[in-house]
Short mmCIF file of C-alpha atoms and ligand atoms in Angstrom, two decimals:
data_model
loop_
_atom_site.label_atom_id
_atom_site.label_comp_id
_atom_site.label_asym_id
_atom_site.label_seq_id
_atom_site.Cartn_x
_atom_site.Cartn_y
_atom_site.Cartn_z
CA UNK A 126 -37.95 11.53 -38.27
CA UNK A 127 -37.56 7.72 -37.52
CA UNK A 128 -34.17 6.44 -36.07
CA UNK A 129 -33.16 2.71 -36.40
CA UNK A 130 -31.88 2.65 -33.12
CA UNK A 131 -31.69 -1.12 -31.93
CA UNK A 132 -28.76 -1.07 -29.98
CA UNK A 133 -29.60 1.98 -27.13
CA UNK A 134 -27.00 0.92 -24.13
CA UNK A 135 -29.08 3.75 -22.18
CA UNK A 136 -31.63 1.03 -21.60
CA UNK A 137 -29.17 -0.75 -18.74
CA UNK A 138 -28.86 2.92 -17.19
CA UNK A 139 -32.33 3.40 -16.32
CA UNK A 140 -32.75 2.58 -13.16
CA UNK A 141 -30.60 2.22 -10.11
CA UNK A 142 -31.51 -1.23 -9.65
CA UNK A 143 -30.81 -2.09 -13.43
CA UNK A 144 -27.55 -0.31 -13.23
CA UNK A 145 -26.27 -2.57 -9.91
CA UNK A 146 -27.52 -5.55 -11.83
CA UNK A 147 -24.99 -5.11 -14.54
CA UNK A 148 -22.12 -3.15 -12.88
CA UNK A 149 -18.90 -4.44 -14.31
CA UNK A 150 -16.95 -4.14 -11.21
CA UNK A 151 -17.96 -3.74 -7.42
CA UNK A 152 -16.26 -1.96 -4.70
CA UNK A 153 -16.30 -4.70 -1.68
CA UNK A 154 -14.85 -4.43 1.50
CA UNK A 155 -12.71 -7.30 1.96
CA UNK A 156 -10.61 -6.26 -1.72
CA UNK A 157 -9.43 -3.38 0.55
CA UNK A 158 -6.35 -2.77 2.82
CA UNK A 159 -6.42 0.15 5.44
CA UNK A 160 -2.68 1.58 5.39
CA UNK A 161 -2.11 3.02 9.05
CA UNK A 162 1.28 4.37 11.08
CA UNK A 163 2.15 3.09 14.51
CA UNK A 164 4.31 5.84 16.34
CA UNK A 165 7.01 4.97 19.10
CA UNK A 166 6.70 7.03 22.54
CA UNK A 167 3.41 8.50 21.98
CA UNK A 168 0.46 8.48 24.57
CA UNK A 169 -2.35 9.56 22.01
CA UNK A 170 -2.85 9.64 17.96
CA UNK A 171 -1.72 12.27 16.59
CA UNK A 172 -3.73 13.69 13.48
CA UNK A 173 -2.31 14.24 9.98
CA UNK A 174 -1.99 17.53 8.77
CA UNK A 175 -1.72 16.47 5.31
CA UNK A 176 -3.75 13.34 5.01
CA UNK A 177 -7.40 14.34 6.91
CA UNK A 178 -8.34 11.42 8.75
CA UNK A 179 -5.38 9.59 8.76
CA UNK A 180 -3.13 9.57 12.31
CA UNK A 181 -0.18 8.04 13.52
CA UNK A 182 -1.66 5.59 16.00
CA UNK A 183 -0.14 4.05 19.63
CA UNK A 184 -0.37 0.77 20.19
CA UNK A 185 -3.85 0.96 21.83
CA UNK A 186 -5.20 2.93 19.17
CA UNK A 187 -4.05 0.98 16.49
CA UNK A 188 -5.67 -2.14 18.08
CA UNK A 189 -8.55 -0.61 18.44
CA UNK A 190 -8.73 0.55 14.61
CA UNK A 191 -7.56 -2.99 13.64
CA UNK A 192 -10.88 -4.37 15.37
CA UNK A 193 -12.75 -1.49 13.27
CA UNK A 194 -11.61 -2.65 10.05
CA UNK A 195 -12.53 -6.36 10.95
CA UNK A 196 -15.88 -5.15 12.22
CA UNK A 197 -16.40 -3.01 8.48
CA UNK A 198 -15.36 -6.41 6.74
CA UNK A 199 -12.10 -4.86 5.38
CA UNK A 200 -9.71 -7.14 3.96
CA UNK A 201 -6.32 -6.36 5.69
CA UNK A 202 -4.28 -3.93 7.93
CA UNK A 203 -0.67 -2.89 6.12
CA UNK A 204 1.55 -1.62 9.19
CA UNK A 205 4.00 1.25 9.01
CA UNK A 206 6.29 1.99 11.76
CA UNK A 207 7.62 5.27 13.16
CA UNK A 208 10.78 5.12 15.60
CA UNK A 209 11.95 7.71 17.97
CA UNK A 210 13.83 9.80 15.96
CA UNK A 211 17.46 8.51 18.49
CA UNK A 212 16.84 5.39 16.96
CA UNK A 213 17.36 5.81 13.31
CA UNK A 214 21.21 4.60 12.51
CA UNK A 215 22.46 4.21 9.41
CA UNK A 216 21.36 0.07 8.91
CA UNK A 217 17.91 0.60 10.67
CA UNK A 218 18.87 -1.88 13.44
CA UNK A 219 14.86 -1.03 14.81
CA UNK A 220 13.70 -2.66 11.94
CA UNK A 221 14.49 -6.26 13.15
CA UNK A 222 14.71 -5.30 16.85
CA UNK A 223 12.20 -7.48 18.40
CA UNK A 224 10.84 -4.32 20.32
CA UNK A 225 10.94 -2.29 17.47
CA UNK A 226 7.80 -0.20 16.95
CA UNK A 227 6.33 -2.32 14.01
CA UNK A 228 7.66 -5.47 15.76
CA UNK A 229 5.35 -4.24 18.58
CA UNK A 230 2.61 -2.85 16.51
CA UNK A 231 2.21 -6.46 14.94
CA UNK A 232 2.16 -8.32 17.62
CA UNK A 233 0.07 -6.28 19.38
CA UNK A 234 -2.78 -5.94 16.25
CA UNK A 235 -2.46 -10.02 15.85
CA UNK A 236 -3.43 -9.87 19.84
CA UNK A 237 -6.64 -8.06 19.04
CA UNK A 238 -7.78 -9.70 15.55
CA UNK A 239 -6.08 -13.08 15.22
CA UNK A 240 -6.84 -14.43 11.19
CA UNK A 241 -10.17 -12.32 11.32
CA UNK A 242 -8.29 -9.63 9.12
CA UNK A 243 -4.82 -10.23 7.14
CA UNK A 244 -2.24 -8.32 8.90
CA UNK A 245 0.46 -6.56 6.57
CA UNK A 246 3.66 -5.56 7.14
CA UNK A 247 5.86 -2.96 5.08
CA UNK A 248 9.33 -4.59 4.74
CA UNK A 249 11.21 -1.48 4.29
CA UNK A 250 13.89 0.18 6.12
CA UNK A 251 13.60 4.09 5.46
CA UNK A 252 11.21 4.49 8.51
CA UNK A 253 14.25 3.16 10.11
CA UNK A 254 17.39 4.98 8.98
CA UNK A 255 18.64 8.08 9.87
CA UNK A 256 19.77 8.79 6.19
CA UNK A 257 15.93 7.77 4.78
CA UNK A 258 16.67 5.48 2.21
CA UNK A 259 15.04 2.33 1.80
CA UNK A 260 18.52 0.52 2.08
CA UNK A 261 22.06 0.50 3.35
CA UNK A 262 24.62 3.49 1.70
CA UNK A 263 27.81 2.12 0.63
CA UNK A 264 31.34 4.11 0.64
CA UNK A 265 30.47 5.92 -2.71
CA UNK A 266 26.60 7.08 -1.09
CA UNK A 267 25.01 4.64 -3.19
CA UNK A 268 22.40 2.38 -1.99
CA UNK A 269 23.96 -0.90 -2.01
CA UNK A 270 21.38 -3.42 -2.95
CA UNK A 271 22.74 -6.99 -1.86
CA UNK A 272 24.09 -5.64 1.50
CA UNK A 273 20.57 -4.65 1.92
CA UNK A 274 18.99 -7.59 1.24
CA UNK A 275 20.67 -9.43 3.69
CA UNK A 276 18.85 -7.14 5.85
CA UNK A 277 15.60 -7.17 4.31
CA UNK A 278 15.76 -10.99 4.81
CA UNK A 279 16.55 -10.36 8.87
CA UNK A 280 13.89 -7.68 8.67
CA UNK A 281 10.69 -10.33 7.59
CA UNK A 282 11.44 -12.76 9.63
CA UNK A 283 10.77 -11.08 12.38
CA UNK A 284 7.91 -9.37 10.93
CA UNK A 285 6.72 -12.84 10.84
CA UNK A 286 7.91 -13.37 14.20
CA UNK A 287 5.76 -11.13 15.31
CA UNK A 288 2.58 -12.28 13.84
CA UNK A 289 2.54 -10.61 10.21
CA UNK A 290 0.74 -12.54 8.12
CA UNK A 291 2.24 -10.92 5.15
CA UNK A 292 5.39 -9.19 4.28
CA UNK A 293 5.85 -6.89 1.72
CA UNK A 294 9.28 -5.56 0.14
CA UNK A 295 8.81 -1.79 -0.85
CA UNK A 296 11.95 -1.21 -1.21
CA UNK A 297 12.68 -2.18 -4.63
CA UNK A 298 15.59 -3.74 -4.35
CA UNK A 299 16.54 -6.00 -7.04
CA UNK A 300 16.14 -10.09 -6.11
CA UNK A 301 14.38 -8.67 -2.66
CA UNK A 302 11.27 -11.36 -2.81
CA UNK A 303 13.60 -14.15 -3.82
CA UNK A 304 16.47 -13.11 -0.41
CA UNK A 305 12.74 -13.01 1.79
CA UNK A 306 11.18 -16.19 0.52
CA UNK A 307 14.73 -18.01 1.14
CA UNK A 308 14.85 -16.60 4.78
CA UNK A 309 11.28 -16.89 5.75
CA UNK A 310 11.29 -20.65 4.60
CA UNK A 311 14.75 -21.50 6.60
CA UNK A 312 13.11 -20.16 9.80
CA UNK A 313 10.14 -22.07 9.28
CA UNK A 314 7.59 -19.42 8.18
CA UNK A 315 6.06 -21.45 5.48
CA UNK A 316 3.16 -20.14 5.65
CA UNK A 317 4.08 -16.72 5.42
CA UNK A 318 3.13 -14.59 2.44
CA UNK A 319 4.83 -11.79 0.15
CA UNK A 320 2.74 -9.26 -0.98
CA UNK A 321 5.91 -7.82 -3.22
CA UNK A 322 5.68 -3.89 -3.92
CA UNK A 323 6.55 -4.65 -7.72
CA UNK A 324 6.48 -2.16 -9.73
CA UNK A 325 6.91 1.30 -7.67
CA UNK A 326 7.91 4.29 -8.97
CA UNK A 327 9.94 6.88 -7.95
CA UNK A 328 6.42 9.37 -7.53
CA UNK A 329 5.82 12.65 -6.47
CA UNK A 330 2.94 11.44 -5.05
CA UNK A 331 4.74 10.14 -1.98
CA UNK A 332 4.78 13.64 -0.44
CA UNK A 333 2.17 13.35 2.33
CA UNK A 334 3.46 9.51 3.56
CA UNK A 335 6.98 10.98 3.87
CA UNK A 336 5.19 13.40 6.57
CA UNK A 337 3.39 10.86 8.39
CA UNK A 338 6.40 8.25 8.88
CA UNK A 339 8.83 11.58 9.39
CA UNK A 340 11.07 10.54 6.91
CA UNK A 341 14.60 11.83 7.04
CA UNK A 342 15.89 11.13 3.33
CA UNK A 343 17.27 13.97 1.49
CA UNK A 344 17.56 13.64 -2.12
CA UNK A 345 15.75 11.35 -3.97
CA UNK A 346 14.96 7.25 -4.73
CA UNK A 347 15.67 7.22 -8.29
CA UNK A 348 18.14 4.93 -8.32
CA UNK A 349 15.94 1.69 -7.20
CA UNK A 350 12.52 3.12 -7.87
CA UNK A 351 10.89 2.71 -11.07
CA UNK A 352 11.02 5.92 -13.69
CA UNK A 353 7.57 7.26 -14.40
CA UNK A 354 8.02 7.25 -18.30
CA UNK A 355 8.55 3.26 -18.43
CA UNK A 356 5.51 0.90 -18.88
CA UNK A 357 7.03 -1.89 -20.59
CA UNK A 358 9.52 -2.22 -17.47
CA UNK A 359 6.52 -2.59 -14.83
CA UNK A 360 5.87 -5.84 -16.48
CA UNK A 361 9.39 -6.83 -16.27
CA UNK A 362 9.07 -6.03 -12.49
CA UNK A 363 6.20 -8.15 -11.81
CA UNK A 364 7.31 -10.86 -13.91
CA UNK A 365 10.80 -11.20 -11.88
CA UNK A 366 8.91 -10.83 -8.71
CA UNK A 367 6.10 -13.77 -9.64
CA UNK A 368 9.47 -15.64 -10.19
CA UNK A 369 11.11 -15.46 -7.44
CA UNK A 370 8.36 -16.64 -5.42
CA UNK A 371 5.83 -13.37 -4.58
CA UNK A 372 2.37 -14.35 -3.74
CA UNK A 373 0.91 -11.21 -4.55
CA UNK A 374 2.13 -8.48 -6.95
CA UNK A 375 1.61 -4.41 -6.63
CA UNK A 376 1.95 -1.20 -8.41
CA UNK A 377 2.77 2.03 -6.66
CA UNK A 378 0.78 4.55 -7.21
CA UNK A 379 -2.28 3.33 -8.17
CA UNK A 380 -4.52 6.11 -10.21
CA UNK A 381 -1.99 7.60 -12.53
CA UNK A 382 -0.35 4.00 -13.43
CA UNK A 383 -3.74 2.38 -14.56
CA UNK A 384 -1.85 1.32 -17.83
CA UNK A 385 0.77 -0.50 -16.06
CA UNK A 386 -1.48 -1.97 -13.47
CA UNK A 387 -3.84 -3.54 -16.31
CA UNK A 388 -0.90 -4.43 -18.55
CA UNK A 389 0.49 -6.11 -15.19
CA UNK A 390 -3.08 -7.61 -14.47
CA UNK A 391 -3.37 -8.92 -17.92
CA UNK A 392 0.17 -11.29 -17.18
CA UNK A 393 -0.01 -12.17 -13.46
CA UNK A 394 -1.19 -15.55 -12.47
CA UNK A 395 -1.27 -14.31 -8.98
CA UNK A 396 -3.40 -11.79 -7.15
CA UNK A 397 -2.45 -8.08 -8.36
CA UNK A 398 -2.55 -5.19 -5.72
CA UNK A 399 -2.57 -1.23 -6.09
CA UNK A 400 -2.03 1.52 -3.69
CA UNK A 401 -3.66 4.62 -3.80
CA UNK A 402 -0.75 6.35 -2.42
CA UNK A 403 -0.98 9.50 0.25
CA UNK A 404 -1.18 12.09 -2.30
CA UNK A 405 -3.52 10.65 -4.45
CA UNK A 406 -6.18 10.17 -1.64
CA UNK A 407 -4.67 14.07 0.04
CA UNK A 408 -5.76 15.83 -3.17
CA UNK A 409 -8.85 14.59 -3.09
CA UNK A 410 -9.32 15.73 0.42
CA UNK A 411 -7.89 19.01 -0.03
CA UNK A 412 -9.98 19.66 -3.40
CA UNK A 413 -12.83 18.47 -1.22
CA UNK A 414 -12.37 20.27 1.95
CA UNK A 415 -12.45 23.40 -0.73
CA UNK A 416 -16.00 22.39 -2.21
CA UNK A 417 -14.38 21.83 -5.34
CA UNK A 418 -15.09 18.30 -5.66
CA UNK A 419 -17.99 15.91 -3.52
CA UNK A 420 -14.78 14.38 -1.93
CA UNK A 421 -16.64 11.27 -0.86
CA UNK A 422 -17.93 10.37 -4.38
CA UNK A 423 -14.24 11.11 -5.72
CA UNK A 424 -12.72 8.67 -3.49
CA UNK A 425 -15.27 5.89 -4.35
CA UNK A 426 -14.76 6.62 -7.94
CA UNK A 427 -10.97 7.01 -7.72
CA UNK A 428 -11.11 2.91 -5.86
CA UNK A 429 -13.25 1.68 -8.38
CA UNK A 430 -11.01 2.91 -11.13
CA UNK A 431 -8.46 1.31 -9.79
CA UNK A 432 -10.28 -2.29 -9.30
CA UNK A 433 -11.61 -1.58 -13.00
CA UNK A 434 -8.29 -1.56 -14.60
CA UNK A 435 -7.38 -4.84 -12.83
CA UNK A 436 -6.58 -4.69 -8.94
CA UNK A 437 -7.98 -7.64 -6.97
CA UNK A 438 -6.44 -5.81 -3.96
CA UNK A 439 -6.68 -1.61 -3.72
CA UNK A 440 -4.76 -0.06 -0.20
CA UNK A 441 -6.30 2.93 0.30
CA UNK A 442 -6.33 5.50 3.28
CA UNK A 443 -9.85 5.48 2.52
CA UNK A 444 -10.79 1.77 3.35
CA UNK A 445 -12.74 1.92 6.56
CA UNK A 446 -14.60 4.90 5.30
CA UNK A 447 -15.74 3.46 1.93
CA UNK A 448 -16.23 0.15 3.27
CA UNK A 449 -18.81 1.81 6.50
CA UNK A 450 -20.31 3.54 3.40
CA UNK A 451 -21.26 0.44 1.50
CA UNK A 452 -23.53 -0.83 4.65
C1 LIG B 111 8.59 2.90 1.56
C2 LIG B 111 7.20 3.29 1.26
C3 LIG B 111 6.73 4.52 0.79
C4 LIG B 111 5.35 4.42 0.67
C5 LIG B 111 5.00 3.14 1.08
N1 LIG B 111 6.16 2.45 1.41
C6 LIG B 111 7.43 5.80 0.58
C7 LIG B 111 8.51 5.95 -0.38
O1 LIG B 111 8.84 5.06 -1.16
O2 LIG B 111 9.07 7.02 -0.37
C8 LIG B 111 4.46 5.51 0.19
C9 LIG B 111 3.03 5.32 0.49
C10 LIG B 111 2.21 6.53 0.30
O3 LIG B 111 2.64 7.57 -0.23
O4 LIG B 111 1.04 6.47 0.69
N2 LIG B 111 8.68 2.14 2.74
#
């Protein structure tokens, strides 16, 4: 039996060589940003029960993992901070204190890798307040978003005081990049850039992070972070962000949003970001841990996913271990 079979696309898959030839997309180092947590008061890391391979640093240790992710080529560093737990209040004054912990973390991972690596910062104050949320709560409990961007605006510049290179708003408050951009630019940081978290949803997914940065919210973030069911309104995000002056754009979580990351990707006409958020990258260690899945592999595919659907940018908890697997 004869088959008129000109077009056999198994001919590109026949090789490894032929297959690298014409690989639509490429994982490479420097499109990836290592997420890490810099604890205050602590003399050595201390490992993460839920997210294997991921600690909360000191400032030695976080240094020293900076000049790791320069040596492995990685793009950037995105800082967390976590205060002693006496100095959470209810405006997260440590957030701006000049010897706050991420104040001091940034600083101190500038020290060690000067421009070699683009140094992040999270602009966000639920690390910092003793009620969790991402902003300041008004009379009624609710988050009151204009109150907190005057804080938010305090907050980056002296992020950028202390060396960040970038900034970026996670706390979805509305007109946040435009309140940064305004204060960065009257204190002279210029130069300074937003990466702005712009379309993040109110996930499940956050579990493992809320662990790590010993978060102290009870309740939830519905009522500033996105709603899982809307697509259309992810768009709307990063448009109003690219508006008001962000530099780079990102949806929050990465994997299960790969619709509104490409529909995002398809409008931006500036770089487009994606986070692989804790419990993406912790079920794929716990599945692997199991057997159930060749958790290396998973994570490699899970990152290239993500750049295939339209990230320029992926932060993963994975970075420094794909990127030492690519040499
Ligand atoms: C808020 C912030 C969160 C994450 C990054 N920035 C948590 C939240 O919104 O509850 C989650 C990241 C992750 O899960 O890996 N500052």
């Amino acid at each position: 039996m004869t088959h008129d079979l000109h077009r056999r696309p198994r001919r590109l898959r026949t090789t490894p060589a032929m297959r690298r030839l014409v690989a639509e997309t490429r994982l490479d180092p420097a499109g990836l940003v290592l997420p890490m947590f810099v604890q205050e008061g602590i003399s050595q890391p201390v490992d993460l029960e839920s997210l294997p391979g991921v600690c909360r640093h000191t400032l030695d240790s976080v240094a020293r993992a900076a000049a790791q992710a320069v040596e492995a080529g990685l793009g950037g560093v995105m800082l967390f901070g976590v205060p002693d737990e006496p100095k959470k209040d209810a405006t997260g004054s440590a957030a701006t204190a000049e010897d706050g912990i991420l104040n001091l973390a940034l600083a101190r991972v500038r020290q060690e890798v000067g421009d070699d690596l683009v140094v992040m910062a999270d602009t966000c104050l639920d690390e910092f307040t003793d009620h969790g949320h991402c902003g300041v709560v008004d009379a009624h409990g609710r988050v009151d978003n204009d109150a907190t961007l005057d804080l938010y605006m305090a907050q980056a510049v002296a992020q950028a005081r202390a060396g960040a290179h970038v900034v970026s708003p996670s706390g979805m408050m509305d007109g946040q990049v435009g309140a940064i951009r305004e204060a960065l630019d009257a204190d002279g940081f210029t130069d300074v850039s937003i990466l702005a978290y712009a379309a993040k949803y109110a996930s499940a997914f956050y579990g493992p992070f809320r662990e790590a940065v010993a978060c102290s919210l009870h309740g939830d973030r519905k009522s500033y972070q996105m709603d899982p069911a809307n697509r259309r309104e992810g768009v709307l995000e990063a448009e109003l962000d690219i508006a008001e002056g962000a530099d780079m754009v990102m949806v929050k979580p990465a994997g299960y949003y790969l619709d509104v990351l490409a529909d995002v990707a398809q409008i931006s006409s500036v770089p487009v970001a994606a986070y692989q958020v804790s419990g993406e990258y912790a079920m794929i260690q716990a599945a692997s841990q199991r057997g159930w899945i060749d958790g290396p592999a998973a994570l490699e595919e899970s990152v290239l996913a993500i750049h295939r659907a339209g990230a320029d940018i992926v932060l993963t908890y994975a970075a420094l271990d794909l990127a030492q697997r690519r040499r």
